[in-house]
Tab-separated table of C-alpha atoms in Angstrom:
chain	number	residue	atom	x	y	z
A	1	UNK	CA	-34.952	-199.264	203.233
A	2	UNK	CA	-32.691	-196.275	203.255
A	3	UNK	CA	-28.928	-196.165	203.731
A	4	UNK	CA	-27.382	-196.171	207.198
A	5	UNK	CA	-24.111	-194.259	207.602
A	6	UNK	CA	-21.982	-195.016	210.647
A	7	UNK	CA	-19.663	-192.080	211.155
A	8	UNK	CA	-16.624	-192.422	213.419
A	9	UNK	CA	-16.141	-189.131	215.254
A	10	UNK	CA	-13.074	-189.907	217.375
A	11	UNK	CA	-12.658	-190.075	221.104
A	12	UNK	CA	-14.255	-186.818	222.177
A	13	UNK	CA	-12.069	-184.104	220.645
A	14	UNK	CA	-14.081	-182.112	218.102
A	15	UNK	CA	-10.803	-181.971	216.126
A	16	UNK	CA	-10.854	-185.753	215.637
A	17	UNK	CA	-13.718	-185.438	213.161
A	18	UNK	CA	-12.499	-186.022	209.594
A	19	UNK	CA	-13.382	-184.064	206.479
A	20	UNK	CA	-15.151	-187.188	205.179
A	21	UNK	CA	-17.140	-187.345	208.409
A	22	UNK	CA	-18.156	-183.695	208.126
A	23	UNK	CA	-19.174	-184.115	204.481
A	24	UNK	CA	-21.247	-187.197	205.347
A	25	UNK	CA	-23.037	-185.287	208.109
A	26	UNK	CA	-23.886	-182.546	205.629
A	27	UNK	CA	-25.198	-185.071	203.072
A	28	UNK	CA	-27.264	-187.093	205.530
A	29	UNK	CA	-30.999	-186.451	205.565
A	30	UNK	CA	-31.337	-187.354	209.227
A	31	UNK	CA	-29.104	-188.048	212.203
A	32	UNK	CA	-30.102	-190.559	214.860
A	33	UNK	CA	-29.015	-189.419	218.323
A	34	UNK	CA	-29.571	-191.288	221.572
A	35	UNK	CA	-31.034	-189.169	224.367
A	36	UNK	CA	-28.610	-190.797	226.784
A	37	UNK	CA	-25.295	-192.400	225.963
A	38	UNK	CA	-24.418	-195.182	228.387
A	39	UNK	CA	-23.934	-192.900	231.364
A	40	UNK	CA	-21.772	-190.456	229.427
A	41	UNK	CA	-24.100	-187.456	229.619
A	42	UNK	CA	-21.092	-185.105	229.334
A	43	UNK	CA	-20.838	-186.215	225.735
A	44	UNK	CA	-24.355	-185.345	224.591
A	45	UNK	CA	-23.517	-181.706	223.882
A	46	UNK	CA	-20.451	-182.793	221.905
A	47	UNK	CA	-22.604	-184.558	219.323
A	48	UNK	CA	-24.562	-181.372	218.739
A	49	UNK	CA	-21.390	-179.266	218.571
A	50	UNK	CA	-20.020	-181.672	215.948
A	51	UNK	CA	-23.197	-181.340	213.876
A	52	UNK	CA	-23.037	-177.543	214.075
A	53	UNK	CA	-19.316	-177.457	213.166
A	54	UNK	CA	-20.043	-179.632	210.128
A	55	UNK	CA	-22.812	-177.293	208.990
A	56	UNK	CA	-25.199	-180.250	209.089
A	57	UNK	CA	-28.817	-179.411	208.416
A	58	UNK	CA	-30.038	-182.961	208.807
A	59	UNK	CA	-33.176	-183.669	210.786
A	60	UNK	CA	-32.180	-184.850	214.259
A	61	UNK	CA	-34.148	-187.880	215.413
A	62	UNK	CA	-33.668	-188.458	219.124
A	63	UNK	CA	-34.364	-191.907	220.516
A	64	UNK	CA	-34.318	-193.299	224.030
A	65	UNK	CA	-31.737	-195.995	224.580
A	66	UNK	CA	-33.489	-199.114	225.856
A	67	UNK	CA	-32.601	-200.336	229.317
A	68	UNK	CA	-30.596	-203.533	229.812
A	69	UNK	CA	-32.448	-206.229	231.717
A	70	UNK	CA	-30.302	-206.943	234.796
A	71	UNK	CA	-32.033	-210.300	235.365
A	72	UNK	CA	-30.721	-211.839	232.131
A	73	UNK	CA	-27.301	-213.535	231.921
A	74	UNK	CA	-24.634	-211.314	230.281
A	75	UNK	CA	-24.722	-212.645	226.696
A	76	UNK	CA	-28.537	-212.742	226.561
A	77	UNK	CA	-28.788	-209.330	228.176
A	78	UNK	CA	-26.565	-207.765	225.510
A	79	UNK	CA	-28.357	-209.593	222.691
A	80	UNK	CA	-31.784	-208.462	223.917
A	81	UNK	CA	-30.500	-204.920	224.314
A	82	UNK	CA	-29.102	-204.877	220.759
A	83	UNK	CA	-32.438	-206.219	219.470
A	84	UNK	CA	-34.240	-203.387	221.221
A	85	UNK	CA	-31.883	-200.736	219.842
A	86	UNK	CA	-32.221	-202.156	216.331
A	87	UNK	CA	-36.001	-201.944	216.655
A	88	UNK	CA	-35.788	-198.243	217.498
A	89	UNK	CA	-33.406	-197.584	214.620
A	90	UNK	CA	-35.784	-199.454	212.307
A	91	UNK	CA	-38.655	-197.158	213.247
A	92	UNK	CA	-36.528	-194.070	212.622
A	93	UNK	CA	-35.203	-195.379	209.303
A	94	UNK	CA	-38.713	-196.163	208.066
A	95	UNK	CA	-39.551	-192.550	208.834
A	96	UNK	CA	-36.812	-191.191	206.527
A	97	UNK	CA	-37.421	-192.973	203.215
A	98	UNK	CA	-35.428	-190.325	201.380
A	99	UNK	CA	-32.295	-191.216	203.482
A	100	UNK	CA	-29.407	-191.549	204.163
A	101	UNK	CA	-29.575	-191.668	207.941
A	102	UNK	CA	-26.391	-191.072	209.926
A	103	UNK	CA	-25.240	-192.221	213.344
A	104	UNK	CA	-22.325	-190.605	215.173
A	105	UNK	CA	-20.094	-193.276	216.662
A	106	UNK	CA	-17.407	-192.565	219.273
A	107	UNK	CA	-13.983	-193.661	218.096
A	108	UNK	CA	-14.330	-195.870	215.032
A	109	UNK	CA	-17.443	-197.901	214.166
A	110	UNK	CA	-15.350	-201.084	213.857
A	111	UNK	CA	-13.382	-201.044	217.114
A	112	UNK	CA	-15.042	-202.525	220.207
A	113	UNK	CA	-18.320	-201.006	219.181
A	114	UNK	CA	-21.705	-202.669	218.724
A	115	UNK	CA	-23.056	-200.411	216.002
A	116	UNK	CA	-22.301	-202.737	213.082
A	117	UNK	CA	-23.769	-205.718	214.937
A	118	UNK	CA	-26.913	-203.771	215.748
A	119	UNK	CA	-27.225	-202.631	212.113
A	120	UNK	CA	-26.982	-206.275	210.999
A	121	UNK	CA	-30.178	-206.991	212.977
A	122	UNK	CA	-32.269	-204.596	210.868
A	123	UNK	CA	-34.758	-206.130	208.506
A	124	UNK	CA	-34.600	-205.496	205.632
A	125	UNK	CA	-30.861	-204.880	206.020
A	126	UNK	CA	-29.940	-201.313	205.059
A	127	UNK	CA	-26.946	-200.508	202.893
A	128	UNK	CA	-24.299	-199.664	205.497
A	129	UNK	CA	-21.506	-197.158	204.914
A	130	UNK	CA	-18.734	-196.812	207.476
A	131	UNK	CA	-16.718	-193.597	207.785
A	132	UNK	CA	-13.515	-194.434	209.701
A	133	UNK	CA	-12.703	-192.475	212.847
A	134	UNK	CA	-9.771	-191.799	215.151
A	135	UNK	CA	-9.669	-194.618	217.696
A	136	UNK	CA	-8.538	-194.631	221.322
A	137	UNK	CA	-5.496	-196.600	220.096
A	138	UNK	CA	-4.275	-193.605	218.089
A	139	UNK	CA	-5.487	-191.000	220.594
A	140	UNK	CA	-3.486	-192.783	223.314
A	141	UNK	CA	-0.231	-193.156	221.391
A	142	UNK	CA	-0.530	-189.593	220.039
A	143	UNK	CA	-1.086	-188.135	223.508
A	144	UNK	CA	2.063	-189.884	224.737
A	145	UNK	CA	3.935	-189.363	221.422
A	146	UNK	CA	4.943	-193.042	221.381
A	147	UNK	CA	4.860	-195.651	218.611
A	148	UNK	CA	2.038	-198.209	218.681
A	149	UNK	CA	4.422	-201.034	217.800
A	150	UNK	CA	8.077	-201.885	218.243
A	151	UNK	CA	10.113	-202.235	215.026
A	152	UNK	CA	8.562	-205.142	213.121
A	153	UNK	CA	6.786	-206.054	216.371
A	154	UNK	CA	3.276	-207.364	216.970
A	155	UNK	CA	0.601	-205.653	219.036
A	156	UNK	CA	-2.273	-207.451	220.715
A	157	UNK	CA	-5.419	-205.383	221.081
A	158	UNK	CA	-7.519	-206.998	223.761
A	159	UNK	CA	-9.953	-206.470	226.622
A	160	UNK	CA	-9.475	-206.197	230.377
A	161	UNK	CA	-11.359	-209.434	230.911
A	162	UNK	CA	-9.088	-211.389	228.581
A	163	UNK	CA	-5.969	-209.912	230.143
A	164	UNK	CA	-7.190	-211.094	233.551
A	165	UNK	CA	-8.193	-214.543	232.288
A	166	UNK	CA	-5.291	-215.306	229.960
A	167	UNK	CA	-2.374	-213.122	231.092
A	168	UNK	CA	0.197	-211.687	228.715
A	169	UNK	CA	-0.286	-212.977	225.150
A	170	UNK	CA	2.957	-214.736	224.319
A	171	UNK	CA	3.379	-213.581	220.725
A	172	UNK	CA	3.167	-209.814	221.411
A	173	UNK	CA	5.728	-207.233	222.564
A	174	UNK	CA	2.928	-204.720	223.058
A	175	UNK	CA	-0.596	-205.101	224.422
A	176	UNK	CA	-3.299	-202.442	224.205
A	177	UNK	CA	-6.242	-202.921	226.521
A	178	UNK	CA	-9.756	-201.637	225.830
A	179	UNK	CA	-13.005	-201.915	227.796
A	180	UNK	CA	-11.269	-202.354	231.114
A	181	UNK	CA	-13.299	-201.083	234.050
A	182	UNK	CA	-11.125	-202.899	236.513
A	183	UNK	CA	-7.427	-201.891	236.054
A	184	UNK	CA	-6.739	-205.473	234.955
A	185	UNK	CA	-3.022	-204.701	234.579
A	186	UNK	CA	-2.932	-205.565	238.292
A	187	UNK	CA	-3.267	-209.222	237.297
A	188	UNK	CA	0.160	-209.133	235.594
A	189	UNK	CA	3.610	-209.635	237.095
A	190	UNK	CA	4.838	-206.022	236.632
A	191	UNK	CA	8.545	-206.843	236.333
A	192	UNK	CA	9.864	-205.689	232.937
A	193	UNK	CA	6.594	-204.040	231.838
A	194	UNK	CA	6.021	-200.373	231.060
A	195	UNK	CA	2.554	-198.796	230.925
A	196	UNK	CA	1.185	-195.757	229.085
A	197	UNK	CA	-2.304	-194.901	230.306
A	198	UNK	CA	-4.865	-192.297	229.276
A	199	UNK	CA	-8.366	-191.330	230.363
A	200	UNK	CA	-10.790	-188.998	228.537
A	201	UNK	CA	-8.406	-189.078	225.583
A	202	UNK	CA	-8.644	-185.980	223.410
A	203	UNK	CA	-11.069	-184.233	225.780
A	204	UNK	CA	-10.330	-181.234	228.012
A	205	UNK	CA	-10.473	-183.662	230.973
A	206	UNK	CA	-7.669	-185.814	229.495
A	207	UNK	CA	-5.413	-187.441	232.104
A	208	UNK	CA	-2.201	-189.281	231.273
A	209	UNK	CA	0.360	-191.271	233.178
A	210	UNK	CA	3.162	-193.641	232.254
A	211	UNK	CA	6.119	-195.437	233.752
A	212	UNK	CA	7.315	-198.849	234.861
A	213	UNK	CA	4.158	-200.825	235.704
A	214	UNK	CA	5.353	-201.536	239.258
A	215	UNK	CA	5.488	-197.799	240.019
A	216	UNK	CA	2.881	-196.313	237.688
A	217	UNK	CA	0.252	-199.051	238.189
A	218	UNK	CA	-0.801	-198.164	241.755
A	219	UNK	CA	-0.699	-194.453	240.865
A	220	UNK	CA	-3.021	-195.048	237.892
A	221	UNK	CA	-5.492	-197.019	240.026
A	222	UNK	CA	-5.783	-193.965	242.296
A	223	UNK	CA	-5.879	-191.363	239.514
A	224	UNK	CA	-8.552	-193.360	237.693
A	225	UNK	CA	-10.735	-193.710	240.784
A	226	UNK	CA	-10.451	-189.987	241.556
A	227	UNK	CA	-11.233	-188.939	237.957
A	228	UNK	CA	-14.187	-191.315	237.838
A	229	UNK	CA	-15.486	-189.934	241.117
A	230	UNK	CA	-15.128	-186.353	239.875
A	231	UNK	CA	-16.810	-186.841	236.483
A	232	UNK	CA	-19.254	-189.629	237.319
A	233	UNK	CA	-17.809	-191.814	234.545
A	234	UNK	CA	-14.525	-192.552	232.836
A	235	UNK	CA	-13.324	-194.025	229.565
A	236	UNK	CA	-9.697	-195.072	229.579
A	237	UNK	CA	-7.210	-197.181	227.637
A	238	UNK	CA	-3.661	-198.269	228.128
A	239	UNK	CA	-0.696	-199.723	226.330
A	240	UNK	CA	1.716	-202.162	227.961
A	241	UNK	CA	5.135	-202.949	226.528
A	242	UNK	CA	7.925	-205.300	227.472
A	243	UNK	CA	11.407	-204.006	228.222
B	1	UNK	CA	15.155	-176.110	218.800
B	2	UNK	CA	11.669	-175.596	217.472
B	3	UNK	CA	8.671	-177.885	217.832
B	4	UNK	CA	8.130	-180.786	215.450
B	5	UNK	CA	4.545	-181.692	214.668
B	6	UNK	CA	3.839	-185.119	213.179
B	7	UNK	CA	0.460	-184.979	211.519
B	8	UNK	CA	-1.339	-188.190	210.586
B	9	UNK	CA	-3.166	-187.610	207.301
B	10	UNK	CA	-4.790	-191.008	206.747
B	11	UNK	CA	-4.283	-193.561	204.016
B	12	UNK	CA	-4.544	-191.406	200.923
B	13	UNK	CA	-8.119	-190.101	200.952
B	14	UNK	CA	-8.121	-186.308	201.334
B	15	UNK	CA	-11.249	-186.846	203.457
B	16	UNK	CA	-9.233	-188.761	206.071
B	17	UNK	CA	-7.600	-185.538	207.239
B	18	UNK	CA	-8.996	-184.433	210.593
B	19	UNK	CA	-10.003	-180.951	211.688
B	20	UNK	CA	-7.127	-181.041	214.192
B	21	UNK	CA	-4.751	-181.947	211.365
B	22	UNK	CA	-6.002	-179.072	209.212
B	23	UNK	CA	-5.686	-176.596	212.089
B	24	UNK	CA	-2.142	-177.783	212.818
B	25	UNK	CA	-1.174	-177.314	209.166
B	26	UNK	CA	-2.497	-173.764	209.307
B	27	UNK	CA	-0.582	-173.006	212.519
B	28	UNK	CA	2.727	-174.508	211.378
B	29	UNK	CA	5.383	-172.094	210.203
B	30	UNK	CA	6.918	-174.620	207.822
B	31	UNK	CA	6.098	-178.028	206.373
B	32	UNK	CA	8.828	-180.533	205.590
B	33	UNK	CA	8.046	-182.519	202.450
B	34	UNK	CA	10.188	-185.237	200.905
B	35	UNK	CA	10.766	-184.834	197.174
B	36	UNK	CA	10.213	-188.575	196.727
B	37	UNK	CA	8.227	-190.854	198.988
B	38	UNK	CA	9.540	-194.404	198.930
B	39	UNK	CA	8.515	-195.075	195.349
B	40	UNK	CA	5.016	-193.695	195.888
B	41	UNK	CA	5.291	-190.738	193.507
B	42	UNK	CA	1.516	-190.860	192.947
B	43	UNK	CA	1.176	-189.504	196.461
B	44	UNK	CA	3.319	-186.377	196.111
B	45	UNK	CA	0.485	-184.301	194.646
B	46	UNK	CA	-1.799	-185.463	197.469
B	47	UNK	CA	0.371	-183.775	200.092
B	48	UNK	CA	0.092	-180.486	198.249
B	49	UNK	CA	-3.672	-180.889	197.785
B	50	UNK	CA	-3.998	-181.502	201.544
B	51	UNK	CA	-2.027	-178.325	202.302
B	52	UNK	CA	-4.215	-176.307	199.919
B	53	UNK	CA	-7.455	-177.744	201.345
B	54	UNK	CA	-6.292	-176.825	204.854
B	55	UNK	CA	-5.575	-173.257	203.776
B	56	UNK	CA	-1.993	-173.740	204.967
B	57	UNK	CA	0.337	-170.860	204.248
B	58	UNK	CA	3.368	-172.519	205.816
B	59	UNK	CA	6.692	-172.374	204.036
B	60	UNK	CA	7.251	-175.678	202.240
B	61	UNK	CA	10.746	-177.058	202.740
B	62	UNK	CA	11.441	-179.861	200.298
B	63	UNK	CA	14.178	-182.337	201.129
B	64	UNK	CA	15.639	-185.259	199.211
B	65	UNK	CA	15.147	-188.583	200.905
B	66	UNK	CA	18.549	-190.225	201.386
B	67	UNK	CA	19.206	-193.489	199.593
B	68	UNK	CA	19.458	-196.748	201.529
B	69	UNK	CA	22.833	-198.451	201.254
B	70	UNK	CA	22.118	-201.889	199.726
B	71	UNK	CA	25.478	-203.238	200.913
B	72	UNK	CA	24.614	-202.958	204.609
B	73	UNK	CA	22.733	-205.700	206.495
B	74	UNK	CA	19.032	-204.899	207.006
B	75	UNK	CA	19.088	-203.508	210.582
B	76	UNK	CA	22.187	-201.364	209.948
B	77	UNK	CA	20.841	-200.186	206.610
B	78	UNK	CA	17.627	-198.910	208.216
B	79	UNK	CA	19.526	-197.319	211.138
B	80	UNK	CA	21.923	-195.491	208.802
B	81	UNK	CA	19.004	-194.354	206.667
B	82	UNK	CA	17.114	-192.995	209.696
B	83	UNK	CA	20.276	-191.177	210.802
B	84	UNK	CA	20.554	-189.556	207.386
B	85	UNK	CA	16.890	-188.493	207.376
B	86	UNK	CA	17.236	-187.054	210.889
B	87	UNK	CA	20.236	-185.041	209.725
B	88	UNK	CA	18.192	-183.482	206.924
B	89	UNK	CA	15.310	-182.700	209.279
B	90	UNK	CA	17.799	-181.117	211.697
B	91	UNK	CA	19.046	-178.742	209.011
B	92	UNK	CA	15.511	-177.723	208.096
B	93	UNK	CA	14.462	-177.257	211.744
B	94	UNK	CA	17.473	-175.055	212.450
B	95	UNK	CA	16.337	-172.923	209.529
B	96	UNK	CA	12.899	-172.265	211.076
B	97	UNK	CA	13.654	-171.009	214.594
B	98	UNK	CA	10.222	-169.451	214.864
B	99	UNK	CA	8.625	-172.965	214.389
B	100	UNK	CA	6.636	-175.151	214.665
B	101	UNK	CA	7.599	-177.363	211.742
B	102	UNK	CA	5.089	-179.952	210.498
B	103	UNK	CA	5.490	-183.288	208.742
B	104	UNK	CA	2.624	-185.020	206.958
B	105	UNK	CA	2.597	-188.706	207.853
B	106	UNK	CA	0.554	-191.316	205.940
B	107	UNK	CA	-1.843	-193.143	208.213
B	108	UNK	CA	-0.983	-192.426	211.831
B	109	UNK	CA	2.476	-191.410	213.087
B	110	UNK	CA	2.465	-194.251	215.642
B	111	UNK	CA	1.519	-197.233	213.489
B	112	UNK	CA	4.317	-199.021	211.620
B	113	UNK	CA	5.927	-195.720	210.842
B	114	UNK	CA	9.485	-194.566	211.490
B	115	UNK	CA	8.790	-190.875	211.990
B	116	UNK	CA	8.846	-190.928	215.807
B	117	UNK	CA	12.046	-192.973	215.819
B	118	UNK	CA	13.707	-190.574	213.393
B	119	UNK	CA	12.576	-187.586	215.486
B	120	UNK	CA	14.162	-189.202	218.571
B	121	UNK	CA	17.542	-189.028	216.791
B	122	UNK	CA	17.472	-185.218	216.588
B	123	UNK	CA	19.857	-183.347	218.827
B	124	UNK	CA	18.790	-181.353	220.722
B	125	UNK	CA	15.506	-183.305	220.825
B	126	UNK	CA	12.591	-181.141	219.621
B	127	UNK	CA	9.288	-181.036	221.457
B	128	UNK	CA	7.212	-183.526	219.472
B	129	UNK	CA	3.454	-183.247	219.012
B	130	UNK	CA	1.537	-186.094	217.369
B	131	UNK	CA	-1.788	-185.499	215.642
B	132	UNK	CA	-3.515	-188.890	215.305
B	133	UNK	CA	-4.609	-190.044	211.863
B	134	UNK	CA	-6.873	-192.629	210.264
B	135	UNK	CA	-4.894	-195.865	209.980
B	136	UNK	CA	-5.060	-198.639	207.407
B	137	UNK	CA	-6.705	-200.743	210.147
B	138	UNK	CA	-9.743	-198.457	210.181
B	139	UNK	CA	-9.683	-197.746	206.436
B	140	UNK	CA	-9.780	-201.511	205.788
B	141	UNK	CA	-12.593	-202.376	208.180
B	142	UNK	CA	-14.582	-199.303	207.059
B	143	UNK	CA	-14.228	-200.208	203.374
B	144	UNK	CA	-15.578	-203.708	204.100
B	145	UNK	CA	-18.045	-202.457	206.754
B	146	UNK	CA	-16.855	-205.140	209.180
B	147	UNK	CA	-15.923	-204.984	212.867
B	148	UNK	CA	-12.217	-204.981	213.742
B	149	UNK	CA	-12.774	-207.417	216.595
B	150	UNK	CA	-15.187	-210.200	217.501
B	151	UNK	CA	-17.292	-209.625	220.633
B	152	UNK	CA	-14.830	-209.338	223.529
B	153	UNK	CA	-12.229	-210.829	221.173
B	154	UNK	CA	-8.542	-210.047	220.770
B	155	UNK	CA	-6.884	-208.787	217.598
B	156	UNK	CA	-3.219	-209.261	216.773
B	157	UNK	CA	-1.732	-206.534	214.596
B	158	UNK	CA	1.406	-207.920	213.032
B	159	UNK	CA	3.669	-207.978	209.989
B	160	UNK	CA	3.900	-210.315	207.016
B	161	UNK	CA	7.320	-211.501	208.138
B	162	UNK	CA	6.075	-212.514	211.579
B	163	UNK	CA	3.050	-214.276	210.130
B	164	UNK	CA	5.375	-216.348	207.943
B	165	UNK	CA	7.832	-217.060	210.768
B	166	UNK	CA	5.410	-217.704	213.624
B	167	UNK	CA	2.090	-218.707	212.039
B	168	UNK	CA	-1.273	-217.876	213.566
B	169	UNK	CA	-0.895	-216.249	217.012
B	170	UNK	CA	-2.744	-218.571	219.364
B	171	UNK	CA	-4.435	-215.970	221.561
B	172	UNK	CA	-6.201	-214.059	218.749
B	173	UNK	CA	-9.454	-214.620	216.855
B	174	UNK	CA	-8.471	-211.901	214.387
B	175	UNK	CA	-5.117	-211.001	212.817
B	176	UNK	CA	-4.426	-207.820	210.848
B	177	UNK	CA	-1.300	-207.870	208.723
B	178	UNK	CA	0.683	-204.770	207.777
B	179	UNK	CA	3.891	-204.319	205.752
B	180	UNK	CA	3.385	-207.518	203.783
B	181	UNK	CA	4.940	-207.397	200.339
B	182	UNK	CA	4.672	-211.116	199.934
B	183	UNK	CA	1.047	-212.256	200.465
B	184	UNK	CA	2.213	-214.091	203.585
B	185	UNK	CA	-1.288	-215.459	204.188
B	186	UNK	CA	-0.161	-218.228	201.839
B	187	UNK	CA	1.918	-219.609	204.710
B	188	UNK	CA	-1.258	-220.429	206.679
B	189	UNK	CA	-3.455	-223.501	206.521
B	190	UNK	CA	-6.527	-221.778	204.989
B	191	UNK	CA	-9.150	-224.107	206.481
B	192	UNK	CA	-11.530	-222.131	208.704
B	193	UNK	CA	-10.011	-218.736	207.899
B	194	UNK	CA	-11.716	-215.791	206.213
B	195	UNK	CA	-9.799	-212.884	204.669
B	196	UNK	CA	-10.749	-209.252	204.019
B	197	UNK	CA	-8.147	-207.551	201.843
B	198	UNK	CA	-7.704	-204.005	200.568
B	199	UNK	CA	-5.165	-202.166	198.438
B	200	UNK	CA	-4.855	-198.370	197.989
B	201	UNK	CA	-7.359	-197.979	200.831
B	202	UNK	CA	-9.293	-194.725	200.625
B	203	UNK	CA	-7.814	-193.785	197.256
B	204	UNK	CA	-9.603	-193.736	193.882
B	205	UNK	CA	-7.556	-196.845	192.970
B	206	UNK	CA	-8.941	-198.779	195.980
B	207	UNK	CA	-9.332	-202.531	195.362
B	208	UNK	CA	-11.103	-204.874	197.771
B	209	UNK	CA	-11.693	-208.588	197.997
B	210	UNK	CA	-12.851	-210.980	200.696
B	211	UNK	CA	-13.952	-214.529	201.217
B	212	UNK	CA	-12.818	-217.865	202.624
B	213	UNK	CA	-9.022	-217.795	202.473
B	214	UNK	CA	-8.867	-220.976	200.392
B	215	UNK	CA	-10.881	-219.303	197.609
B	216	UNK	CA	-10.042	-215.617	197.996
B	217	UNK	CA	-6.319	-216.080	198.704
B	218	UNK	CA	-5.219	-217.092	195.185
B	219	UNK	CA	-7.526	-214.426	193.681
B	220	UNK	CA	-5.925	-211.747	195.882
B	221	UNK	CA	-2.411	-212.824	194.874
B	222	UNK	CA	-3.381	-212.222	191.237
B	223	UNK	CA	-5.289	-208.974	191.839
B	224	UNK	CA	-2.413	-207.595	193.885
B	225	UNK	CA	0.182	-208.431	191.243
B	226	UNK	CA	-1.926	-206.854	188.482
B	227	UNK	CA	-2.604	-203.673	190.513
B	228	UNK	CA	1.064	-203.379	191.396
B	229	UNK	CA	2.029	-203.785	187.757
B	230	UNK	CA	-0.484	-201.143	186.691
B	231	UNK	CA	0.455	-198.491	189.277
B	232	UNK	CA	4.142	-199.288	189.777
B	233	UNK	CA	3.606	-199.740	193.539
B	234	UNK	CA	0.991	-200.963	195.971
B	235	UNK	CA	0.187	-200.542	199.646
B	236	UNK	CA	-2.190	-203.155	201.007
B	237	UNK	CA	-3.439	-204.617	204.267
B	238	UNK	CA	-5.634	-207.507	205.256
B	239	UNK	CA	-7.604	-208.913	208.132
B	240	UNK	CA	-7.893	-212.650	208.804
B	241	UNK	CA	-10.515	-214.126	211.097
B	242	UNK	CA	-11.296	-217.597	212.340
B	243	UNK	CA	-14.663	-219.198	211.698
């Protein structure tokens, strides 16, 4: 089996692509591109623009993303979906014996992304190379020009679901929340917390807000709903800090 | 006062530089470069190579890093040192009224880095722009081709000192440790923990190791000491995961 290269391309700004990422796209023999990306159709043209900017001449292999079975329980549904994606990748990889085959991954392939877990399902397992990318963590703190951590402080990177279920993690001064479709900061007692929020980070549609959670929270709920309505989807992240 | 641009350039691989970073270096009127970088003299030539690769024609303003006063207590020593650095930046910024002035920052300007805090000391405060960079978090997980987080899991990003003082943070499946000069993983009960370690991430000198903490830990202590001896310095990071 050929090599599989997972290339982090950042959060949607063409400028987030690294020189290593561009070089890898030029060296790849084929690039696997989903015809639809989880409802984010706005992003499809960005992948092609990134390939052009890199001067990539790789063969583009488009594949249809399988559909998730709504009748399965959550864990099984995701597992079955990953199996189905892996099967489609396997077919494409077998078709490019001269490899390597590249995949463009939003953000970084390691951060709240399934790509590595899907690649691990392939049989025989391909040699996997990961090219690191700019994550939403850095895009968020850069957009607000704030530090990720307090001096010598700890940062918890977590999900909206966990924030709702477990509250503020005791050992952290800072919490960054990913994968939150539900403004889960509403589950926290806002007193003493500050929020920095960003949607469409790095893209022309970027929206930012920040302030004491008690004041900025309700504003962000509205801004998020309006932006989601306008674009049909939204990807957002936020950082919460004590004091 | 002119604009100050903090440009994240990644962990030492020229390929970590982003297209946005390159463009910013080309647009900057001057680049502030320390003559010595915290004992990491190996890296001085890298800054110049990055400027050349970007096609930057900015004026290079070299400045001597002030010396930390060993007689002061830790917090005061760092504060006085940041004051002194800010003073030198202020002089250079005043000299480039046509701005913007750029600084090359290892990793990302927001992650365990003092640059934003030093910039906040400038008077009058410059307009600060942050260009996000590849962090050691991504360079580490990419080098090992592992995910940063478990599925829906939380990750605590912390320091060696805190790991020693507070032990394993209860709410996290994964812990990433930065700024650890002391192999603080030795303070943990290794049973059930796995470590992925990397030194000089992204550089030709890169060293990696991983395994169950009980076995890999002592090996890493030795490898780290030998690499540090050989190069005169080391910058390393590691990820610990349960199960």
